[in-house]
mmCIF file of C-alpha atoms and ligand atoms in Angstrom:
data_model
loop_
_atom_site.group_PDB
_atom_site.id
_atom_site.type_symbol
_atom_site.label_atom_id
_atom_site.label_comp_id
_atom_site.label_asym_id
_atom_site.label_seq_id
_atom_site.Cartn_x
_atom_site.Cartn_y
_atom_site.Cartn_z
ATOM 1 C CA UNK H 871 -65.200 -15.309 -21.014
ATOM 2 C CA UNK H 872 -62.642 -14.280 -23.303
ATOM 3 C CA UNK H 873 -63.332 -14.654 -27.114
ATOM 4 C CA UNK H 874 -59.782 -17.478 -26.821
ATOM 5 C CA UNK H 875 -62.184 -19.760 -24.610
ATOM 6 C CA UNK H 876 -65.095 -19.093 -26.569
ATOM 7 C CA UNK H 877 -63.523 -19.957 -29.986
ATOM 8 C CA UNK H 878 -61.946 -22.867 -28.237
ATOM 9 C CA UNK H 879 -65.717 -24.235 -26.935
ATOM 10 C CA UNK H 880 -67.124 -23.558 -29.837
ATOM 11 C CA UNK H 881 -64.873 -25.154 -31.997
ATOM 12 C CA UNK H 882 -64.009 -28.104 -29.103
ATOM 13 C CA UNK H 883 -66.332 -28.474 -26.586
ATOM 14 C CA UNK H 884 -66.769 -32.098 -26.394
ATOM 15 C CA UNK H 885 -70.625 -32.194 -27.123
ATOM 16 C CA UNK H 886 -71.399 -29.115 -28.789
ATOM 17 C CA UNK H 887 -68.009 -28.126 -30.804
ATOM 18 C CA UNK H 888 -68.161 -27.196 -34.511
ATOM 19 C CA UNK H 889 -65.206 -29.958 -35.340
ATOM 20 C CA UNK H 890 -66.588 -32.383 -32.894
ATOM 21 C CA UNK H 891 -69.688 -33.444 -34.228
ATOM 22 C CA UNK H 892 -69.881 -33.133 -37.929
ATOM 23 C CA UNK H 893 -67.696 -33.401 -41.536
ATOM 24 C CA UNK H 894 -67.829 -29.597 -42.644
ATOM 25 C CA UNK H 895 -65.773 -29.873 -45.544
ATOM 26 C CA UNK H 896 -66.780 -29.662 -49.418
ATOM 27 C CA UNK H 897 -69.174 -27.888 -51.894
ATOM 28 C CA UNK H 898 -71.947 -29.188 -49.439
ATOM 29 C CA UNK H 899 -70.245 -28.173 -46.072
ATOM 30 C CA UNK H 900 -69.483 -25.174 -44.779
ATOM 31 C CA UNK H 901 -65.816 -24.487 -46.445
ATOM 32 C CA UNK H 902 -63.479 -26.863 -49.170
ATOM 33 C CA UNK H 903 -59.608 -26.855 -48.310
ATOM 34 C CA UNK H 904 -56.587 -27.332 -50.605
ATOM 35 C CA UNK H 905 -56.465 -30.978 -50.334
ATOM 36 C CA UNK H 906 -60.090 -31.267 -51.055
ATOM 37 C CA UNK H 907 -59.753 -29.029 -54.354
ATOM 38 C CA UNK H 908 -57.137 -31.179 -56.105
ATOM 39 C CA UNK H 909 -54.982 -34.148 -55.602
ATOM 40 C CA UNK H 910 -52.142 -32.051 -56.894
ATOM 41 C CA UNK H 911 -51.626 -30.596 -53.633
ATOM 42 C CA UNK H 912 -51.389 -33.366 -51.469
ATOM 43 C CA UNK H 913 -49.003 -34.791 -54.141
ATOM 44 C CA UNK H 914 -46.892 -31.443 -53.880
ATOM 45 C CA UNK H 915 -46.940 -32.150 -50.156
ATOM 46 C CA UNK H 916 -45.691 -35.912 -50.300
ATOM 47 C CA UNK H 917 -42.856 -35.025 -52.833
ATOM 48 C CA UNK H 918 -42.064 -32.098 -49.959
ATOM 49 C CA UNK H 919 -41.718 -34.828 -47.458
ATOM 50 C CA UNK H 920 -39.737 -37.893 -49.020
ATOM 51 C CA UNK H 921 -37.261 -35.356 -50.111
ATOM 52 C CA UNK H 922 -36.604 -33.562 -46.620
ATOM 53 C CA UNK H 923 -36.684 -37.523 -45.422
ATOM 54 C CA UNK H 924 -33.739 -37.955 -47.878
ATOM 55 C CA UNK H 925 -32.127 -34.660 -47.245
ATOM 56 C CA UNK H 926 -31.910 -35.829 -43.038
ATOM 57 C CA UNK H 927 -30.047 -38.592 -44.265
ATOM 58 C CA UNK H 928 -32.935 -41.457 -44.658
ATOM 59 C CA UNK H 929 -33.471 -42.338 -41.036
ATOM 60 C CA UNK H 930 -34.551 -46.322 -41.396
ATOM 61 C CA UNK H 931 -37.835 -45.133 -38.379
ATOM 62 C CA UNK H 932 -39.582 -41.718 -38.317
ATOM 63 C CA UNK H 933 -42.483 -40.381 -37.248
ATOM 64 C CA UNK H 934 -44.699 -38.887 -39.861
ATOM 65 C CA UNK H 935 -47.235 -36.595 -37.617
ATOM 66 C CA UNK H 936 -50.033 -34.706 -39.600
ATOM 67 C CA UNK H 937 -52.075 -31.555 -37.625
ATOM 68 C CA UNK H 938 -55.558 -31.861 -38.251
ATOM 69 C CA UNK H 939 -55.898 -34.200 -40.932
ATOM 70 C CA UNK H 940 -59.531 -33.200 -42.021
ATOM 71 C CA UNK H 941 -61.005 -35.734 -43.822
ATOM 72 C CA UNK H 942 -56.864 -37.842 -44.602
ATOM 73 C CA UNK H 943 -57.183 -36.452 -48.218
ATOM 74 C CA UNK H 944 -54.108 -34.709 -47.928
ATOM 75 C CA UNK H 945 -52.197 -38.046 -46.358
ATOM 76 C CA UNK H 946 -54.053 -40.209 -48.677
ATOM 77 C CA UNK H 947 -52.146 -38.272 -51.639
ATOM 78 C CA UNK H 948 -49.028 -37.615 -50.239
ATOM 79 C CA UNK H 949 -48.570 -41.209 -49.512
ATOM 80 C CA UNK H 950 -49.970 -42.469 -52.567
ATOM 81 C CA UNK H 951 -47.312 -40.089 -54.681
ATOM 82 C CA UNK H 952 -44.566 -41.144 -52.303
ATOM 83 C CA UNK H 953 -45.479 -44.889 -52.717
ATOM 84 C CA UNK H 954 -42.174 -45.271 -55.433
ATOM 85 C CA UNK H 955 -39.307 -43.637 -52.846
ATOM 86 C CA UNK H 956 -37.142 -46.340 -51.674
ATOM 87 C CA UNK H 957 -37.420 -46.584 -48.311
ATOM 88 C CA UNK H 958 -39.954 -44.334 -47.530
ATOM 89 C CA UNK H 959 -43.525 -46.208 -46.637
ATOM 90 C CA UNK H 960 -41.070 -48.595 -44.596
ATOM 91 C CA UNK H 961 -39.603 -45.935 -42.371
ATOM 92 C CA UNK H 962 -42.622 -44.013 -41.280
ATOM 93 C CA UNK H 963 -44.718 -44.382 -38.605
ATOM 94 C CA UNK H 964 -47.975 -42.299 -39.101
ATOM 95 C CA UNK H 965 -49.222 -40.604 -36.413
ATOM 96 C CA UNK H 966 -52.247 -37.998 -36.112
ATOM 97 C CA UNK H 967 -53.220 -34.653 -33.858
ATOM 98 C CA UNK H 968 -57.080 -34.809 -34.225
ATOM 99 C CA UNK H 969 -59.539 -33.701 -31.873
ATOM 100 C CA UNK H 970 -62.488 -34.893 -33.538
ATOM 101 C CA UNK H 971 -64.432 -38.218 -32.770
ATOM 102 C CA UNK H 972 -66.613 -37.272 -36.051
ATOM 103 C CA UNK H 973 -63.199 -36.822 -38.763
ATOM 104 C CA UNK H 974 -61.054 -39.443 -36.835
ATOM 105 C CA UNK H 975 -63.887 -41.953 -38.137
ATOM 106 C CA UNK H 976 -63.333 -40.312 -41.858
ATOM 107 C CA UNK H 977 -59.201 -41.010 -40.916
ATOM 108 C CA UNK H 978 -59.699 -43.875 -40.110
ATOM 109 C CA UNK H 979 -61.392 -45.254 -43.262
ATOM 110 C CA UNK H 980 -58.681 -43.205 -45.240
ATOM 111 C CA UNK H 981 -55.932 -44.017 -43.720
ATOM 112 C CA UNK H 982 -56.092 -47.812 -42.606
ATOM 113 C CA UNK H 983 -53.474 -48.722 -45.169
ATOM 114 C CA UNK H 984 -50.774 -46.757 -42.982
ATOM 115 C CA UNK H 985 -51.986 -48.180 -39.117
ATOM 116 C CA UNK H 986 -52.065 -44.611 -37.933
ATOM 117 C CA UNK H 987 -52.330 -43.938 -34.558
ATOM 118 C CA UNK H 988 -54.069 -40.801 -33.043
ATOM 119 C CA UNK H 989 -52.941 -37.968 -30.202
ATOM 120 C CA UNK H 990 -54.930 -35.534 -28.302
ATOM 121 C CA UNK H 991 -51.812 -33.340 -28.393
ATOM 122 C CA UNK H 992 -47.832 -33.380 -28.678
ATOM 123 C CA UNK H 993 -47.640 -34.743 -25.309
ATOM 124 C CA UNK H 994 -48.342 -38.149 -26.561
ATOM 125 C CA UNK H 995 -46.124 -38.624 -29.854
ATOM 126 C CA UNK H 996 -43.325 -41.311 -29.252
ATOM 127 C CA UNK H 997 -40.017 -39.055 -28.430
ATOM 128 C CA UNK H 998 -37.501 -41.442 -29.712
ATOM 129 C CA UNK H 999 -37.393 -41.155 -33.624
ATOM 130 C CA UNK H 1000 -37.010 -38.061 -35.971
ATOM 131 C CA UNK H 1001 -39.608 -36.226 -36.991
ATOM 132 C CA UNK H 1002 -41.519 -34.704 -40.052
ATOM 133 C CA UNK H 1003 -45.147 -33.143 -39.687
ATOM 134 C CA UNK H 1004 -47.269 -31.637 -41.387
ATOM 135 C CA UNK H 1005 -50.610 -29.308 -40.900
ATOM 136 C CA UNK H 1006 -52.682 -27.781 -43.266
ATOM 137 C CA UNK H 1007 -55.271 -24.858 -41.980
ATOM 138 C CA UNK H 1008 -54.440 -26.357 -38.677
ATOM 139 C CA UNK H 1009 -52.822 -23.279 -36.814
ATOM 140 C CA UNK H 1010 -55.814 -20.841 -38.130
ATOM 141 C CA UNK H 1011 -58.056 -22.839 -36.144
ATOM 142 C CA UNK H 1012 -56.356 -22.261 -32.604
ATOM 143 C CA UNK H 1013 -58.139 -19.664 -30.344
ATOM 144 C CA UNK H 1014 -57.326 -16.088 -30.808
ATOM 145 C CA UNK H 1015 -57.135 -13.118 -28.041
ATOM 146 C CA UNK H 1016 -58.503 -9.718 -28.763
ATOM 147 C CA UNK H 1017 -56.821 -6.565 -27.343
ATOM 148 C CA UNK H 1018 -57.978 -3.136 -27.856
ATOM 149 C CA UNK H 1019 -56.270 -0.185 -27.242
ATOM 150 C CA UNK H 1020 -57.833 2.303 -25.152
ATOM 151 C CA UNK H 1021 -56.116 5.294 -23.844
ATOM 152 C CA UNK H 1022 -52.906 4.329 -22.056
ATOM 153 C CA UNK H 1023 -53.943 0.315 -21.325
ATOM 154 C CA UNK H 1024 -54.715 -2.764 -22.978
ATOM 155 C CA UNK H 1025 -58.309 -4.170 -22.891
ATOM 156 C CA UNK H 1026 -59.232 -7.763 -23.965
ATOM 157 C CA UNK H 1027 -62.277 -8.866 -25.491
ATOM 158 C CA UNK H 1028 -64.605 -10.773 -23.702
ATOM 159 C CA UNK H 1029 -68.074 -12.284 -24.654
ATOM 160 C CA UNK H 1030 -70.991 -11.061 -22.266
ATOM 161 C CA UNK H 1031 -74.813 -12.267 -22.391
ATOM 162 C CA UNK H 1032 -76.731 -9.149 -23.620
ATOM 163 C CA UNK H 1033 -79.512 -7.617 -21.851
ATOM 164 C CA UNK H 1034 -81.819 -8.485 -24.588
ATOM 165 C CA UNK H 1035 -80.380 -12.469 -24.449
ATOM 166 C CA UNK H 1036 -78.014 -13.490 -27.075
ATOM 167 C CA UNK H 1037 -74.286 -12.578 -26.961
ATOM 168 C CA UNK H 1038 -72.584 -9.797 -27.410
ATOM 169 C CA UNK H 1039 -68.674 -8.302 -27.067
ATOM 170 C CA UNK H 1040 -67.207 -6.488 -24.156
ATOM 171 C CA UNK H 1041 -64.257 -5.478 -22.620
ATOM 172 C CA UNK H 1042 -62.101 -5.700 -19.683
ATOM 173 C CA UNK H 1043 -59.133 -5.011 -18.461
ATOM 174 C CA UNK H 1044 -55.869 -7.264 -20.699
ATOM 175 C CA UNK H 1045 -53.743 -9.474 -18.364
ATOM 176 C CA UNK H 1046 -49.746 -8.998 -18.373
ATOM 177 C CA UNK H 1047 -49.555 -12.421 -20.256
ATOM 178 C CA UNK H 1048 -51.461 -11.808 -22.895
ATOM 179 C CA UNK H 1049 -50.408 -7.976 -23.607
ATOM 180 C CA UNK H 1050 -46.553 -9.642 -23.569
ATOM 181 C CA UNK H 1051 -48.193 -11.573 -26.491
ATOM 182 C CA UNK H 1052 -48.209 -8.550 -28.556
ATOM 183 C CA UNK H 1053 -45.638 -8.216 -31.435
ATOM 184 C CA UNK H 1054 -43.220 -5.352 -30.637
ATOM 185 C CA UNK H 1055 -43.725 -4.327 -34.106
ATOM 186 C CA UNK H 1056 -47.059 -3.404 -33.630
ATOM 187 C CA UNK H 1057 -45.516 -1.093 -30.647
ATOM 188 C CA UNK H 1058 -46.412 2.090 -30.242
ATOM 189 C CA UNK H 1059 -50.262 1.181 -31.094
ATOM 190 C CA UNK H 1060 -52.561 3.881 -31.929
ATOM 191 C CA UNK H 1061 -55.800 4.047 -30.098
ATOM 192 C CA UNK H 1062 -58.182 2.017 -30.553
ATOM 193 C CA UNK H 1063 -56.455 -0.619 -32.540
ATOM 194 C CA UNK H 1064 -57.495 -4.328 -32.576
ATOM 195 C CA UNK H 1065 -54.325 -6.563 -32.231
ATOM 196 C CA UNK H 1066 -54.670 -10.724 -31.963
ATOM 197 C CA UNK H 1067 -52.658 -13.027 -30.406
ATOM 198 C CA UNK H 1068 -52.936 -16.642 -29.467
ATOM 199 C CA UNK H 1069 -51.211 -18.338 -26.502
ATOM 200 C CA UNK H 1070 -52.550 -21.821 -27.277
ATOM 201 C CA UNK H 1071 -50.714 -21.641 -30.801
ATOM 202 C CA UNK H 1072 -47.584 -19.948 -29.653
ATOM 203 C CA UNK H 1073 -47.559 -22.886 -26.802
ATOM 204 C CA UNK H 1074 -47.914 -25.546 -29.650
ATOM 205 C CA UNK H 1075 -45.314 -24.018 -31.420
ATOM 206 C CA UNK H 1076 -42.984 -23.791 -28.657
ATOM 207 C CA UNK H 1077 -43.983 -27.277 -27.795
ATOM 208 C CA UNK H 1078 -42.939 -28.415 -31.193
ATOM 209 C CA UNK H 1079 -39.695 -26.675 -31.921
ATOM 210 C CA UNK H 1080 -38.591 -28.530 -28.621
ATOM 211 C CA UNK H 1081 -39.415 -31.904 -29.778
ATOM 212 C CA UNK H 1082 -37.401 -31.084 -33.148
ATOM 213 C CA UNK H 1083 -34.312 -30.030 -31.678
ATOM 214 C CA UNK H 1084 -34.603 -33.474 -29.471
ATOM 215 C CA UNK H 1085 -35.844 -35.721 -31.906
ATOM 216 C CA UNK H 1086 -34.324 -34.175 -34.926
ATOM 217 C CA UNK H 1087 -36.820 -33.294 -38.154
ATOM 218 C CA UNK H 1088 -38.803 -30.451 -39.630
ATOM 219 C CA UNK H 1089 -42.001 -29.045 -39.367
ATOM 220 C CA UNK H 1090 -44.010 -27.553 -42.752
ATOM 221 C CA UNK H 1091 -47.170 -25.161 -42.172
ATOM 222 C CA UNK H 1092 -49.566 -24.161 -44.506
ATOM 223 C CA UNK H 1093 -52.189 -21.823 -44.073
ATOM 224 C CA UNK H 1094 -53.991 -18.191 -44.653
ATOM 225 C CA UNK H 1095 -52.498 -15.324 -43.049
ATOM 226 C CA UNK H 1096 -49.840 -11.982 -43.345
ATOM 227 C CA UNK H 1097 -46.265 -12.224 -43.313
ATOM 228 C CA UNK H 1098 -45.812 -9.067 -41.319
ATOM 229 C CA UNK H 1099 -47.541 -8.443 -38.149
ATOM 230 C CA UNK H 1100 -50.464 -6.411 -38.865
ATOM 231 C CA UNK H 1101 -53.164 -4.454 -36.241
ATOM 232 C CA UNK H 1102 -56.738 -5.513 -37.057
ATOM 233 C CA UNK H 1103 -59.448 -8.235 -36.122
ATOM 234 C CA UNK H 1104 -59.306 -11.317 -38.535
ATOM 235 C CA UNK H 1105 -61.456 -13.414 -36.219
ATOM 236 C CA UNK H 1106 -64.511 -14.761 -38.555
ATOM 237 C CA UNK H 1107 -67.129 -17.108 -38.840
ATOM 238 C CA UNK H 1108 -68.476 -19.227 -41.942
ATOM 239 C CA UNK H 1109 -71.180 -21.488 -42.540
ATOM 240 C CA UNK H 1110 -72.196 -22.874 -45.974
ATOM 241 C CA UNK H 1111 -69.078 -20.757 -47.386
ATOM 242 C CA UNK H 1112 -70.553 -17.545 -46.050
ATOM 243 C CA UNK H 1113 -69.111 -15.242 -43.769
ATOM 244 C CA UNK H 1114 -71.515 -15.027 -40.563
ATOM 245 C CA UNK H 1115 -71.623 -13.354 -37.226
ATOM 246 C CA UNK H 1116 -69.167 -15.298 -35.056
ATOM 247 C CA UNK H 1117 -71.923 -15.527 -32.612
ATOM 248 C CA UNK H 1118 -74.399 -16.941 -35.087
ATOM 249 C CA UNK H 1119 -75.166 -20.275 -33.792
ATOM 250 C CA UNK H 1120 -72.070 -20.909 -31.509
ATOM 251 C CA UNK H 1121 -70.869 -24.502 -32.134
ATOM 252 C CA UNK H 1122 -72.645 -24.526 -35.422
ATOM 253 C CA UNK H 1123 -70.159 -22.674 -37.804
ATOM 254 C CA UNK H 1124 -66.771 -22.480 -38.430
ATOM 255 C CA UNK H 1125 -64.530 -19.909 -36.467
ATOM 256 C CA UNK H 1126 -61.061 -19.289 -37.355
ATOM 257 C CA UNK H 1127 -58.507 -16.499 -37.650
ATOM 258 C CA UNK H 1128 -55.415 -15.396 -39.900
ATOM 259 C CA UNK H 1129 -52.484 -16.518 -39.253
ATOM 260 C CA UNK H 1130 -49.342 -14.352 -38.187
ATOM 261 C CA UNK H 1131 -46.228 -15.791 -39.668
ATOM 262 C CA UNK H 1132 -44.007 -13.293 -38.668
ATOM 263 C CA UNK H 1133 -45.072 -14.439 -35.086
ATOM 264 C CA UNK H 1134 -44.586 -17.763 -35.848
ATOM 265 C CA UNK H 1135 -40.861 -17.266 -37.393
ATOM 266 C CA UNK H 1136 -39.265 -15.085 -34.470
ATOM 267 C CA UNK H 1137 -41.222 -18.015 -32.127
ATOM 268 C CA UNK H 1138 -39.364 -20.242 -33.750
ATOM 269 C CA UNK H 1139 -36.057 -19.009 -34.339
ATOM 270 C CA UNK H 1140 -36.698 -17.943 -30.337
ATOM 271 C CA UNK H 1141 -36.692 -21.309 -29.804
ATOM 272 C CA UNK H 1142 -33.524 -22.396 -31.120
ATOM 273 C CA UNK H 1143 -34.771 -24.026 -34.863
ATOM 274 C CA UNK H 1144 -34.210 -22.515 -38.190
ATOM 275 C CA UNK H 1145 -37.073 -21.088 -39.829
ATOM 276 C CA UNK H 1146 -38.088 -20.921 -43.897
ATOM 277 C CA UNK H 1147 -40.228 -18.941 -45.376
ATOM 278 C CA UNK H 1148 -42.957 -17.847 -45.424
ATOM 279 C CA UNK H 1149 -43.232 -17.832 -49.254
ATOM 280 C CA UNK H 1150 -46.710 -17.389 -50.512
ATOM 281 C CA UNK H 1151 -48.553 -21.107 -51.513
ATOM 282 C CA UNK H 1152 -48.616 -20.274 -55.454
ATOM 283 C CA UNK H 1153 -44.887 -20.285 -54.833
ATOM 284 C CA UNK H 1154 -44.515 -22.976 -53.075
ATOM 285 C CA UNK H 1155 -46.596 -25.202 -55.414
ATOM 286 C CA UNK H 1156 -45.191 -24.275 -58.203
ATOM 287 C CA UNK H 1157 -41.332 -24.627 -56.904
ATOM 288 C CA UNK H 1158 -42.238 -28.643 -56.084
ATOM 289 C CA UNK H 1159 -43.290 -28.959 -59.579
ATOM 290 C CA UNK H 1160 -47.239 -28.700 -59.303
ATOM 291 C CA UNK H 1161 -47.231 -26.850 -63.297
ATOM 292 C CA UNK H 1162 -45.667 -30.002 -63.751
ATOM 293 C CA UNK H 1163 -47.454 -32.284 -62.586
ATOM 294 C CA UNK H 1164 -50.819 -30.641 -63.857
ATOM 295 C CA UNK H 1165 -49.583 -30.823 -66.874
ATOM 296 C CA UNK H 1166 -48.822 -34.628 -66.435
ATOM 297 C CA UNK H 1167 -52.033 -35.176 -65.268
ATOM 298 C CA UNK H 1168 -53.780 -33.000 -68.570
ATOM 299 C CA UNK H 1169 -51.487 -34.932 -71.142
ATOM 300 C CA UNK H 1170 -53.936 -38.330 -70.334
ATOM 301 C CA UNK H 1171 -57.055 -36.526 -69.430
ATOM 302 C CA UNK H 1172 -60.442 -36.064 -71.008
ATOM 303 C CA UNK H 1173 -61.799 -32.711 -72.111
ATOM 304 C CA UNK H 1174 -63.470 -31.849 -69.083
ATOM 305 C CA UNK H 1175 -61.142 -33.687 -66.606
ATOM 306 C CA UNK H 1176 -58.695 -31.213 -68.284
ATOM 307 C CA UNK H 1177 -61.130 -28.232 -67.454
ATOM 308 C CA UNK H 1178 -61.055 -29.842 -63.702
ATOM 309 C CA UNK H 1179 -57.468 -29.823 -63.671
ATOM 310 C CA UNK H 1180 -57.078 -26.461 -64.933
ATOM 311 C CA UNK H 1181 -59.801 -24.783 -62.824
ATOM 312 C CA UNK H 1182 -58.348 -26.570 -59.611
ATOM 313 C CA UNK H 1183 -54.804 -25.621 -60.131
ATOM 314 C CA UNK H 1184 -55.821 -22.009 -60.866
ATOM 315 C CA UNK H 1185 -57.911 -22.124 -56.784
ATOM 316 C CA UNK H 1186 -55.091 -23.061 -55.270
ATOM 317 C CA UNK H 1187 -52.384 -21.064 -56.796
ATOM 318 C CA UNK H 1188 -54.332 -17.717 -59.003
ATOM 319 C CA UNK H 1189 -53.352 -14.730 -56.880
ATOM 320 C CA UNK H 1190 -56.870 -13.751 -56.093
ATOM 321 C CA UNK H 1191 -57.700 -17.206 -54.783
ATOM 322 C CA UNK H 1192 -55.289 -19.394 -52.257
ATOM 323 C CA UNK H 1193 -52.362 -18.263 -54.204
ATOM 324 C CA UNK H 1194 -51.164 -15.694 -52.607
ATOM 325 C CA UNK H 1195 -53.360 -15.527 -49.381
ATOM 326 C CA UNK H 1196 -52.112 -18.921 -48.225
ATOM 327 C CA UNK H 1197 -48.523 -19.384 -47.087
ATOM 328 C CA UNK H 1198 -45.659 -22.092 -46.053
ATOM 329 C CA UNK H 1199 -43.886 -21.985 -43.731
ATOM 330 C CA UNK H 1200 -41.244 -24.837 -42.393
ATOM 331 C CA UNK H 1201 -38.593 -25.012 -39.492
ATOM 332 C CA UNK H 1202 -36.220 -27.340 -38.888
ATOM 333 C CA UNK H 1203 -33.104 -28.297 -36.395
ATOM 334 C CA UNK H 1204 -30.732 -28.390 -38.802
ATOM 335 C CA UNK H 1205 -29.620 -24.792 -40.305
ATOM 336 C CA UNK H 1206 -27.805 -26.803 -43.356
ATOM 337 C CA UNK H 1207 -30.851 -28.410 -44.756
ATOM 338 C CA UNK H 1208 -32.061 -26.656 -47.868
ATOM 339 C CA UNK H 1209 -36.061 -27.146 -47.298
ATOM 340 C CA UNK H 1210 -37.534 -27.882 -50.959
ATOM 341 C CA UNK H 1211 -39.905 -24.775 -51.862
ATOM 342 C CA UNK H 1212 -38.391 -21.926 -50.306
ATOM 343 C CA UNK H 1213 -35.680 -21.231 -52.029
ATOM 344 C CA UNK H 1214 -35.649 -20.320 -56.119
ATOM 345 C CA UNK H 1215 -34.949 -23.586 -58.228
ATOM 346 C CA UNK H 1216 -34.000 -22.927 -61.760
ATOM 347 C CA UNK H 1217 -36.103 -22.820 -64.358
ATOM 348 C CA UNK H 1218 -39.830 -22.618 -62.355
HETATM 349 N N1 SAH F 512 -55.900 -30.290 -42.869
HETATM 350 C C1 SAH F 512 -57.263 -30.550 -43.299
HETATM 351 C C2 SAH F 512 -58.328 -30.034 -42.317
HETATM 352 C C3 SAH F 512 -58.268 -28.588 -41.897
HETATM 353 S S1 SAH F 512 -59.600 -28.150 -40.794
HETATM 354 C C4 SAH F 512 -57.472 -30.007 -44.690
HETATM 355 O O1 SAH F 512 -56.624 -29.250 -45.150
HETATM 356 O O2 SAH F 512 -58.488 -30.348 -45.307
HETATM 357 C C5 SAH F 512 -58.840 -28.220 -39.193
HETATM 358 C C6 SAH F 512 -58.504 -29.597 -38.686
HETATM 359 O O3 SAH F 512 -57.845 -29.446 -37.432
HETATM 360 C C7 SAH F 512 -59.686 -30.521 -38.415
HETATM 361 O O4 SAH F 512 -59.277 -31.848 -38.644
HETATM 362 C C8 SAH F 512 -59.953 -30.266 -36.933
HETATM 363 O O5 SAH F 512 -60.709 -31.265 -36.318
HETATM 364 C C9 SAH F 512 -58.532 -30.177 -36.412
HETATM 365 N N2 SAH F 512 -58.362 -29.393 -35.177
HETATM 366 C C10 SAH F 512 -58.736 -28.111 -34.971
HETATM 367 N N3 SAH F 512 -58.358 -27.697 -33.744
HETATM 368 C C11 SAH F 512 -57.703 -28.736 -33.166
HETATM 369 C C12 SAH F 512 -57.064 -28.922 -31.908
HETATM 370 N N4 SAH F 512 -57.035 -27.955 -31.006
HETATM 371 N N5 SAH F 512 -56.488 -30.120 -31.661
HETATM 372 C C13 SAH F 512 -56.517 -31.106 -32.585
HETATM 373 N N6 SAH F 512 -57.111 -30.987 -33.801
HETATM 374 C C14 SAH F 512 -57.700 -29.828 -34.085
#
């Protein structure tokens, strides 16, 4: 099979998928995202949303749609920091994209204070109310292609049983729909160059931009990845916050690869909605106030909870940490909106 439909089983199968049967965030799980590092983010997130609400004019009904919510940590602070914005809480309608029986659970308890109801896909979010929606290392988790260059033609990846038992990597010839995939940047490739792509998130994005040019609203990303297509295999595996073969225990680790923003801008813009970004997330943060508030939240803390604060902020924005590895990206149907985050704001 091809290493797409492997990283989608192994991540989704319905029985034996990484995300479907277990929790695999935190110090004790196998990896510990932004939200789960400090409230501050979440926060930054919230105050992202309420002012975009505002800045589409206050629509009295929207739908609020988070991508993979994880464990609702992120919701959970957005909506507590938003709780104070006229209007806000009684507009939005929360709804979820979560594939897992185990984290929906985790939602649930999270969450209850906001009724939120959960979809499979995009296929089953209401159609007739603006939208805003949010994912956080959401895209890196869609199934990746591999193509190799060899000679003159395209070869894919594929996963074959070895002779010895166990898995291994092979190759065979690329179809014409995934080699279109390919960023014409990357074009001419030298030989033997990896290049990635993934159909299932350009589909989703597609999917998306649709719905926001019918239903009005705006879309933020975050996530790690390169701003500029790149050649090279980003595809990895991690258990217990170690990298690991990606077919170490299939099902039982964590398999994701880097995003490509540049593919997900000219996607977008391809699809008729204007695109910000990407800025890198120490950037973004730190435009939304998240200095600010840090130093807000230091002003009434203890000693150590100030240590906490200051350690946390300096994961998710220090340049050698998320900082600068982790970007934003947002698109919208409305070219006039000024997105909060993207664009330089005096004095941060
Ligand atoms: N946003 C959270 C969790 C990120 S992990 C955080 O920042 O902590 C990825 C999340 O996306 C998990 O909730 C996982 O179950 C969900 N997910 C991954 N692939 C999915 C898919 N194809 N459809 C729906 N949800 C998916």
């Amino acid at each position: 099979m091809d290493l797409g439909r492997y990283m989608a089983l192994c991540l989704g199968h319905p029985d034996h998928g990484y995300y479907m049967t277990r929790d695999p965030f935190g110090a004790k799980g196998d990896f510990t995202t932004a939200p789960e590092v400090s409230q501050i983010f979440g926060e930054m997130i919230g105050v992202w949303l309420a002012d975009t609400w505002r800045k589409m004019g206050a629509p009295a009904r929207f739908i609020l749609l988070e991508c993979g919510p994880g464990r609702g940590t992120l919701m959970a602070d957005a909506l507590r920091a938003t709780g104070h914005v006229a209007g806000f809480h009684d507009a939005l309608e929360l709804h979820l994209l979560e594939m897992s029986p185990v984290l929906k659970q985790i939602q649930e308890e999270t969450l209850k204070a906001y009724s939120p109801v959960w979809h499979a896909g995009l296929e089953g979010v209401p159609e007739d109310k603006p939208l805003l929606v949010i994912g956080n290392e959401f895209l890196d988790a869609l199934p990746v292609h591999q193509l190799v260059r060899r000679k003159e033609e395209w070869s894919e990846r594929v996963v074959d049983l070895a002779q010895a038992g166990g898995l291994v990597l092979a190759e065979r010839a690329a179809s014409q729909d995934i080699v279109a995939l390919i960023p014409p940047s990357l074009l001419p490739p030298e030989e033997n160059e990896v290049v990635e792509a993934s159909p299932v998130l350009i589909q989703f994005l597609k999917g998306l931009c649709f719905r926001l040019k019918k239903q009005k609203g705006s879309a933020l990303f975050i996530d790690y990845g390169y701003t500029f297509s790149a050649a090279g295999e980003t595809l990895q595996a991690v258990s217990k916050h170690r990298h690991v073969s990606i077919f170490d225990a299939p099902g039982q680790v964590d398999l994701t690869a880097h995003v490509n923003f540049e593919t997900l801008g000219t996607t977008a813009m391809a699809a008729g909605v204007t695109v910000h970004g990407p800025v890198t997330q120490n950037i973004f943060l730190e435009r939304l106030g998240a200095g600010i508030r840090a130093a807000a939240l230091c002003h009434n803390a203890t000693e150590s909870q100030e240590k906490d604060i200051t350690e946390s902020m300096n994961r998710l924005c220090g340049k050698d940490q998320m900082g600068a590895l982790f970007k934003a990206l947002a698109v919208c149907h409305d070219p006039a909106l000024d997105l909060s985050g993207f664009h330089p704001v005096e004095g941060l």
